[in-house]
Amino acid sequence: MLFKLEIGDYSEDGYGVHEPVIYETNYDVAAIAEGYKKSCKKYGIQFNRGDNDFTGLGLKCWDKRALWSNPDMGANWLDEKMYDLLTHTGVVPEEDMMPSLLSEGKYLANYDSESDEYANAIMRFIALSMPDDFTYRIQETENIPCLNDTLGVNLGYGLLVP
């Protein structure tokens, strides 16, 4: 099964930038969503804003346990507790963490804003609560057959004119 994980402002209600990462997996998207919710509850963190709290801890919008969800870049630095949680569970390998040069005990996932790296970390987080046979891998968009390419035509060309 193929599904898309959007990194960024998927709802386009803020800064409007998002990037899709497409995965092939052996579970449907509903099961993966449940795995995400289970991991959030089990580990007390999530990767979406706190106003949709899946941890059960009563998180607020920009809670520090809502990782990578605040558009203020300074908010994406992790404290030692979050660093330990992410590295010990394998969500973010220790070699991918960068310590702050300005603030002791602060860390950042060193992914140079690569959406697929962040998406893979989120998938590793989800995998913590999925069955043992759960597999996933990124699919490049060029590996997904396109009906438009096969037909050689634009479909619905006049529908999205601004």
PDB file of C-alpha atoms in Angstrom:
ATOM      1  CA  MET A   1       0.000   0.000   0.000  1.00  0.00           C
ATOM      2  CA  LEU A   2       1.182   3.514  -0.783  1.00  0.00           C
ATOM      3  CA  PHE A   3       0.506   6.487   1.440  1.00  0.00           C
ATOM      4  CA  LYS A   4       1.742  10.041   1.750  1.00  0.00           C
ATOM      5  CA  LEU A   5       3.146  11.709   4.865  1.00  0.00           C
ATOM      6  CA  GLU A   6       3.225  15.508   4.532  1.00  0.00           C
ATOM      7  CA  ILE A   7       5.952  17.356   6.438  1.00  0.00           C
ATOM      8  CA  GLY A   8       5.126  20.991   7.197  1.00  0.00           C
ATOM      9  CA  ASP A   9       1.905  23.017   7.035  1.00  0.00           C
ATOM     10  CA  TYR A  10      -0.290  20.368   5.399  1.00  0.00           C
ATOM     11  CA  SER A  11      -3.510  22.232   6.273  1.00  0.00           C
ATOM     12  CA  GLU A  12      -2.074  25.425   4.733  1.00  0.00           C
ATOM     13  CA  ASP A  13      -3.559  27.484   7.560  1.00  0.00           C
ATOM     14  CA  GLY A  14      -0.254  29.128   8.463  1.00  0.00           C
ATOM     15  CA  TYR A  15       2.893  29.460   6.387  1.00  0.00           C
ATOM     16  CA  GLY A  16       1.561  27.129   3.654  1.00  0.00           C
ATOM     17  CA  VAL A  17       4.700  25.131   2.871  1.00  0.00           C
ATOM     18  CA  HIS A  18       4.653  21.341   2.976  1.00  0.00           C
ATOM     19  CA  GLU A  19       6.446  18.485   1.258  1.00  0.00           C
ATOM     20  CA  PRO A  20       5.045  15.022   0.600  1.00  0.00           C
ATOM     21  CA  VAL A  21       7.023  11.884   1.390  1.00  0.00           C
ATOM     22  CA  ILE A  22       5.507   8.772  -0.167  1.00  0.00           C
ATOM     23  CA  TYR A  23       5.864   5.386   1.517  1.00  0.00           C
ATOM     24  CA  GLU A  24       5.146   1.845   0.498  1.00  0.00           C
ATOM     25  CA  THR A  25       4.105  -0.266   3.473  1.00  0.00           C
ATOM     26  CA  ASN A  26       2.433  -3.531   4.353  1.00  0.00           C
ATOM     27  CA  TYR A  27      -0.245  -1.876   6.544  1.00  0.00           C
ATOM     28  CA  ASP A  28      -3.011   0.521   5.592  1.00  0.00           C
ATOM     29  CA  VAL A  29      -2.923   4.173   6.571  1.00  0.00           C
ATOM     30  CA  ALA A  30      -5.593   3.699   9.278  1.00  0.00           C
ATOM     31  CA  ALA A  31      -3.405   1.114  11.072  1.00  0.00           C
ATOM     32  CA  ILE A  32      -0.397   3.424  10.764  1.00  0.00           C
ATOM     33  CA  ALA A  33      -2.422   6.317  12.224  1.00  0.00           C
ATOM     34  CA  GLU A  34      -3.352   4.083  15.168  1.00  0.00           C
ATOM     35  CA  GLY A  35       0.326   3.154  15.584  1.00  0.00           C
ATOM     36  CA  TYR A  36       1.176   6.857  15.723  1.00  0.00           C
ATOM     37  CA  LYS A  37      -1.461   7.503  18.397  1.00  0.00           C
ATOM     38  CA  LYS A  38      -0.270   4.506  20.440  1.00  0.00           C
ATOM     39  CA  SER A  39       3.349   5.690  20.327  1.00  0.00           C
ATOM     40  CA  CYS A  40       2.259   9.201  21.336  1.00  0.00           C
ATOM     41  CA  LYS A  41       0.396   7.847  24.341  1.00  0.00           C
ATOM     42  CA  LYS A  42       3.142   5.371  25.307  1.00  0.00           C
ATOM     43  CA  TYR A  43       6.072   7.825  25.057  1.00  0.00           C
ATOM     44  CA  GLY A  44       4.315  11.090  25.941  1.00  0.00           C
ATOM     45  CA  ILE A  45       5.471  12.956  22.848  1.00  0.00           C
ATOM     46  CA  GLN A  46       4.053  13.725  19.425  1.00  0.00           C
ATOM     47  CA  PHE A  47       5.119  15.411  16.207  1.00  0.00           C
ATOM     48  CA  ASN A  48       1.972  17.480  15.695  1.00  0.00           C
ATOM     49  CA  ARG A  49       0.776  20.585  17.544  1.00  0.00           C
ATOM     50  CA  GLY A  50      -0.460  20.000  21.062  1.00  0.00           C
ATOM     51  CA  ASP A  51      -3.970  21.263  20.312  1.00  0.00           C
ATOM     52  CA  ASN A  52      -4.565  17.769  18.858  1.00  0.00           C
ATOM     53  CA  ASP A  53      -3.255  15.877  21.877  1.00  0.00           C
ATOM     54  CA  PHE A  54      -2.624  12.169  21.278  1.00  0.00           C
ATOM     55  CA  THR A  55      -0.515  11.725  24.430  1.00  0.00           C
ATOM     56  CA  GLY A  56      -3.369  11.992  26.905  1.00  0.00           C
ATOM     57  CA  LEU A  57      -1.283  14.495  28.902  1.00  0.00           C
ATOM     58  CA  GLY A  58      -3.370  17.571  28.092  1.00  0.00           C
ATOM     59  CA  LEU A  59      -0.797  19.192  25.810  1.00  0.00           C
ATOM     60  CA  LYS A  60      -1.340  22.749  24.652  1.00  0.00           C
ATOM     61  CA  CYS A  61      -0.583  24.108  21.176  1.00  0.00           C
ATOM     62  CA  TRP A  62       3.179  24.693  21.349  1.00  0.00           C
ATOM     63  CA  ASP A  63       3.982  22.273  24.177  1.00  0.00           C
ATOM     64  CA  LYS A  64       7.630  21.144  24.334  1.00  0.00           C
ATOM     65  CA  ARG A  65       6.383  17.542  24.029  1.00  0.00           C
ATOM     66  CA  ALA A  66       4.897  18.421  20.613  1.00  0.00           C
ATOM     67  CA  LEU A  67       8.224  18.003  18.837  1.00  0.00           C
ATOM     68  CA  TRP A  68       9.064  19.764  15.566  1.00  0.00           C
ATOM     69  CA  SER A  69       5.628  21.370  15.507  1.00  0.00           C
ATOM     70  CA  ASN A  70       6.414  25.020  16.247  1.00  0.00           C
ATOM     71  CA  PRO A  71       7.411  27.117  13.211  1.00  0.00           C
ATOM     72  CA  ASP A  72       9.791  29.136  15.427  1.00  0.00           C
ATOM     73  CA  MET A  73      13.125  27.454  14.637  1.00  0.00           C
ATOM     74  CA  GLY A  74      14.388  27.948  18.184  1.00  0.00           C
ATOM     75  CA  ALA A  75      11.502  25.821  19.419  1.00  0.00           C
ATOM     76  CA  ASN A  76      12.827  22.762  17.545  1.00  0.00           C
ATOM     77  CA  TRP A  77      15.792  22.388  19.916  1.00  0.00           C
ATOM     78  CA  LEU A  78      15.291  19.397  22.218  1.00  0.00           C
ATOM     79  CA  ASP A  79      16.146  19.255  25.898  1.00  0.00           C
ATOM     80  CA  GLU A  80      18.146  16.358  27.357  1.00  0.00           C
ATOM     81  CA  LYS A  81      15.008  14.426  28.323  1.00  0.00           C
ATOM     82  CA  MET A  82      13.677  14.506  24.747  1.00  0.00           C
ATOM     83  CA  TYR A  83      17.170  13.791  23.390  1.00  0.00           C
ATOM     84  CA  ASP A  84      17.428  10.694  25.596  1.00  0.00           C
ATOM     85  CA  LEU A  85      13.957   9.500  24.615  1.00  0.00           C
ATOM     86  CA  LEU A  86      14.551   9.896  20.866  1.00  0.00           C
ATOM     87  CA  THR A  87      18.029   8.385  20.843  1.00  0.00           C
ATOM     88  CA  HIS A  88      17.302   5.473  23.212  1.00  0.00           C
ATOM     89  CA  THR A  89      14.249   4.417  21.210  1.00  0.00           C
ATOM     90  CA  GLY A  90      16.124   4.757  17.915  1.00  0.00           C
ATOM     91  CA  VAL A  91      13.717   7.374  16.564  1.00  0.00           C
ATOM     92  CA  VAL A  92      16.683   9.679  15.918  1.00  0.00           C
ATOM     93  CA  PRO A  93      20.074   7.956  15.953  1.00  0.00           C
ATOM     94  CA  GLU A  94      22.577   9.609  18.273  1.00  0.00           C
ATOM     95  CA  GLU A  95      24.928  10.370  15.379  1.00  0.00           C
ATOM     96  CA  ASP A  96      22.135  12.443  13.793  1.00  0.00           C
ATOM     97  CA  MET A  97      21.854  14.724  16.836  1.00  0.00           C
ATOM     98  CA  MET A  98      23.722  18.005  16.971  1.00  0.00           C
ATOM     99  CA  PRO A  99      24.445  19.653  20.339  1.00  0.00           C
ATOM    100  CA  SER A 100      23.875  23.387  20.666  1.00  0.00           C
ATOM    101  CA  LEU A 101      27.036  25.467  20.789  1.00  0.00           C
ATOM    102  CA  LEU A 102      25.185  28.238  22.626  1.00  0.00           C
ATOM    103  CA  SER A 103      23.038  26.396  25.145  1.00  0.00           C
ATOM    104  CA  GLU A 104      24.215  23.364  27.093  1.00  0.00           C
ATOM    105  CA  GLY A 105      21.780  20.462  27.198  1.00  0.00           C
ATOM    106  CA  LYS A 106      20.015  21.394  23.935  1.00  0.00           C
ATOM    107  CA  TYR A 107      20.056  19.225  20.813  1.00  0.00           C
ATOM    108  CA  LEU A 108      18.761  19.349  17.274  1.00  0.00           C
ATOM    109  CA  ALA A 109      18.222  16.560  14.751  1.00  0.00           C
ATOM    110  CA  ASN A 110      20.832  17.404  12.125  1.00  0.00           C
ATOM    111  CA  TYR A 111      18.781  16.766   8.998  1.00  0.00           C
ATOM    112  CA  ASP A 112      19.352  20.081   7.167  1.00  0.00           C
ATOM    113  CA  SER A 113      15.592  20.485   6.661  1.00  0.00           C
ATOM    114  CA  GLU A 114      15.392  17.275   4.612  1.00  0.00           C
ATOM    115  CA  SER A 115      11.738  16.266   4.755  1.00  0.00           C
ATOM    116  CA  ASP A 116      12.443  12.595   4.088  1.00  0.00           C
ATOM    117  CA  GLU A 117      14.818  12.381   7.078  1.00  0.00           C
ATOM    118  CA  TYR A 118      12.226  13.906   9.404  1.00  0.00           C
ATOM    119  CA  ALA A 119       9.529  11.682   7.894  1.00  0.00           C
ATOM    120  CA  ASN A 120      11.709   8.600   8.481  1.00  0.00           C
ATOM    121  CA  ALA A 121      12.178   9.601  12.127  1.00  0.00           C
ATOM    122  CA  ILE A 122       8.396   9.889  12.487  1.00  0.00           C
ATOM    123  CA  MET A 123       7.997   6.480  10.829  1.00  0.00           C
ATOM    124  CA  ARG A 124      10.523   4.963  13.272  1.00  0.00           C
ATOM    125  CA  PHE A 125       8.422   6.470  16.080  1.00  0.00           C
ATOM    126  CA  ILE A 126       5.276   4.889  14.633  1.00  0.00           C
ATOM    127  CA  ALA A 127       7.060   1.553  14.202  1.00  0.00           C
ATOM    128  CA  LEU A 128       7.599   1.405  17.981  1.00  0.00           C
ATOM    129  CA  SER A 129       3.888   0.575  18.339  1.00  0.00           C
ATOM    130  CA  MET A 130       3.306  -1.436  15.172  1.00  0.00           C
ATOM    131  CA  PRO A 131       3.374  -5.235  14.839  1.00  0.00           C
ATOM    132  CA  ASP A 132       6.795  -6.835  14.328  1.00  0.00           C
ATOM    133  CA  ASP A 133       6.129  -7.508  10.636  1.00  0.00           C
ATOM    134  CA  PHE A 134       5.580  -3.789   9.871  1.00  0.00           C
ATOM    135  CA  THR A 135       7.721  -2.612   6.971  1.00  0.00           C
ATOM    136  CA  TYR A 136       7.965   0.690   5.138  1.00  0.00           C
ATOM    137  CA  ARG A 137      10.189   2.332   2.578  1.00  0.00           C
ATOM    138  CA  ILE A 138      10.204   5.627   0.766  1.00  0.00           C
ATOM    139  CA  GLN A 139       8.975   5.566  -2.799  1.00  0.00           C
ATOM    140  CA  GLU A 140      10.179   8.229  -5.163  1.00  0.00           C
ATOM    141  CA  THR A 141       7.297   9.882  -6.987  1.00  0.00           C
ATOM    142  CA  GLU A 142       8.796   8.815 -10.307  1.00  0.00           C
ATOM    143  CA  ASN A 143       8.292   5.172  -9.215  1.00  0.00           C
ATOM    144  CA  ILE A 144       4.534   5.674  -8.965  1.00  0.00           C
ATOM    145  CA  PRO A 145       2.724   5.206 -12.274  1.00  0.00           C
ATOM    146  CA  CYS A 146       0.867   8.309 -13.410  1.00  0.00           C
ATOM    147  CA  LEU A 147      -2.352   7.953 -15.396  1.00  0.00           C
ATOM    148  CA  ASN A 148      -1.726  11.316 -17.058  1.00  0.00           C
ATOM    149  CA  ASP A 149       1.643  10.048 -18.360  1.00  0.00           C
ATOM    150  CA  THR A 150       0.126   6.814 -19.622  1.00  0.00           C
ATOM    151  CA  LEU A 151      -2.668   8.655 -21.446  1.00  0.00           C
ATOM    152  CA  GLY A 152      -0.438  11.549 -22.493  1.00  0.00           C
ATOM    153  CA  VAL A 153      -3.058  14.134 -21.510  1.00  0.00           C
ATOM    154  CA  ASN A 154      -3.957  16.672 -18.832  1.00  0.00           C
ATOM    155  CA  LEU A 155      -7.029  15.576 -16.882  1.00  0.00           C
ATOM    156  CA  GLY A 156      -9.317  18.307 -15.518  1.00  0.00           C
ATOM    157  CA  TYR A 157      -7.090  20.994 -16.998  1.00  0.00           C
ATOM    158  CA  GLY A 158      -9.675  23.766 -16.629  1.00  0.00           C
ATOM    159  CA  LEU A 159     -10.691  22.973 -13.055  1.00  0.00           C
ATOM    160  CA  LEU A 160      -7.964  24.685 -11.020  1.00  0.00           C
ATOM    161  CA  VAL A 161      -7.618  28.008 -12.818  1.00  0.00           C
ATOM    162  CA  PRO A 162      -7.047  30.762 -10.212  1.00  0.00           C
TER     163      PRO A 162
END
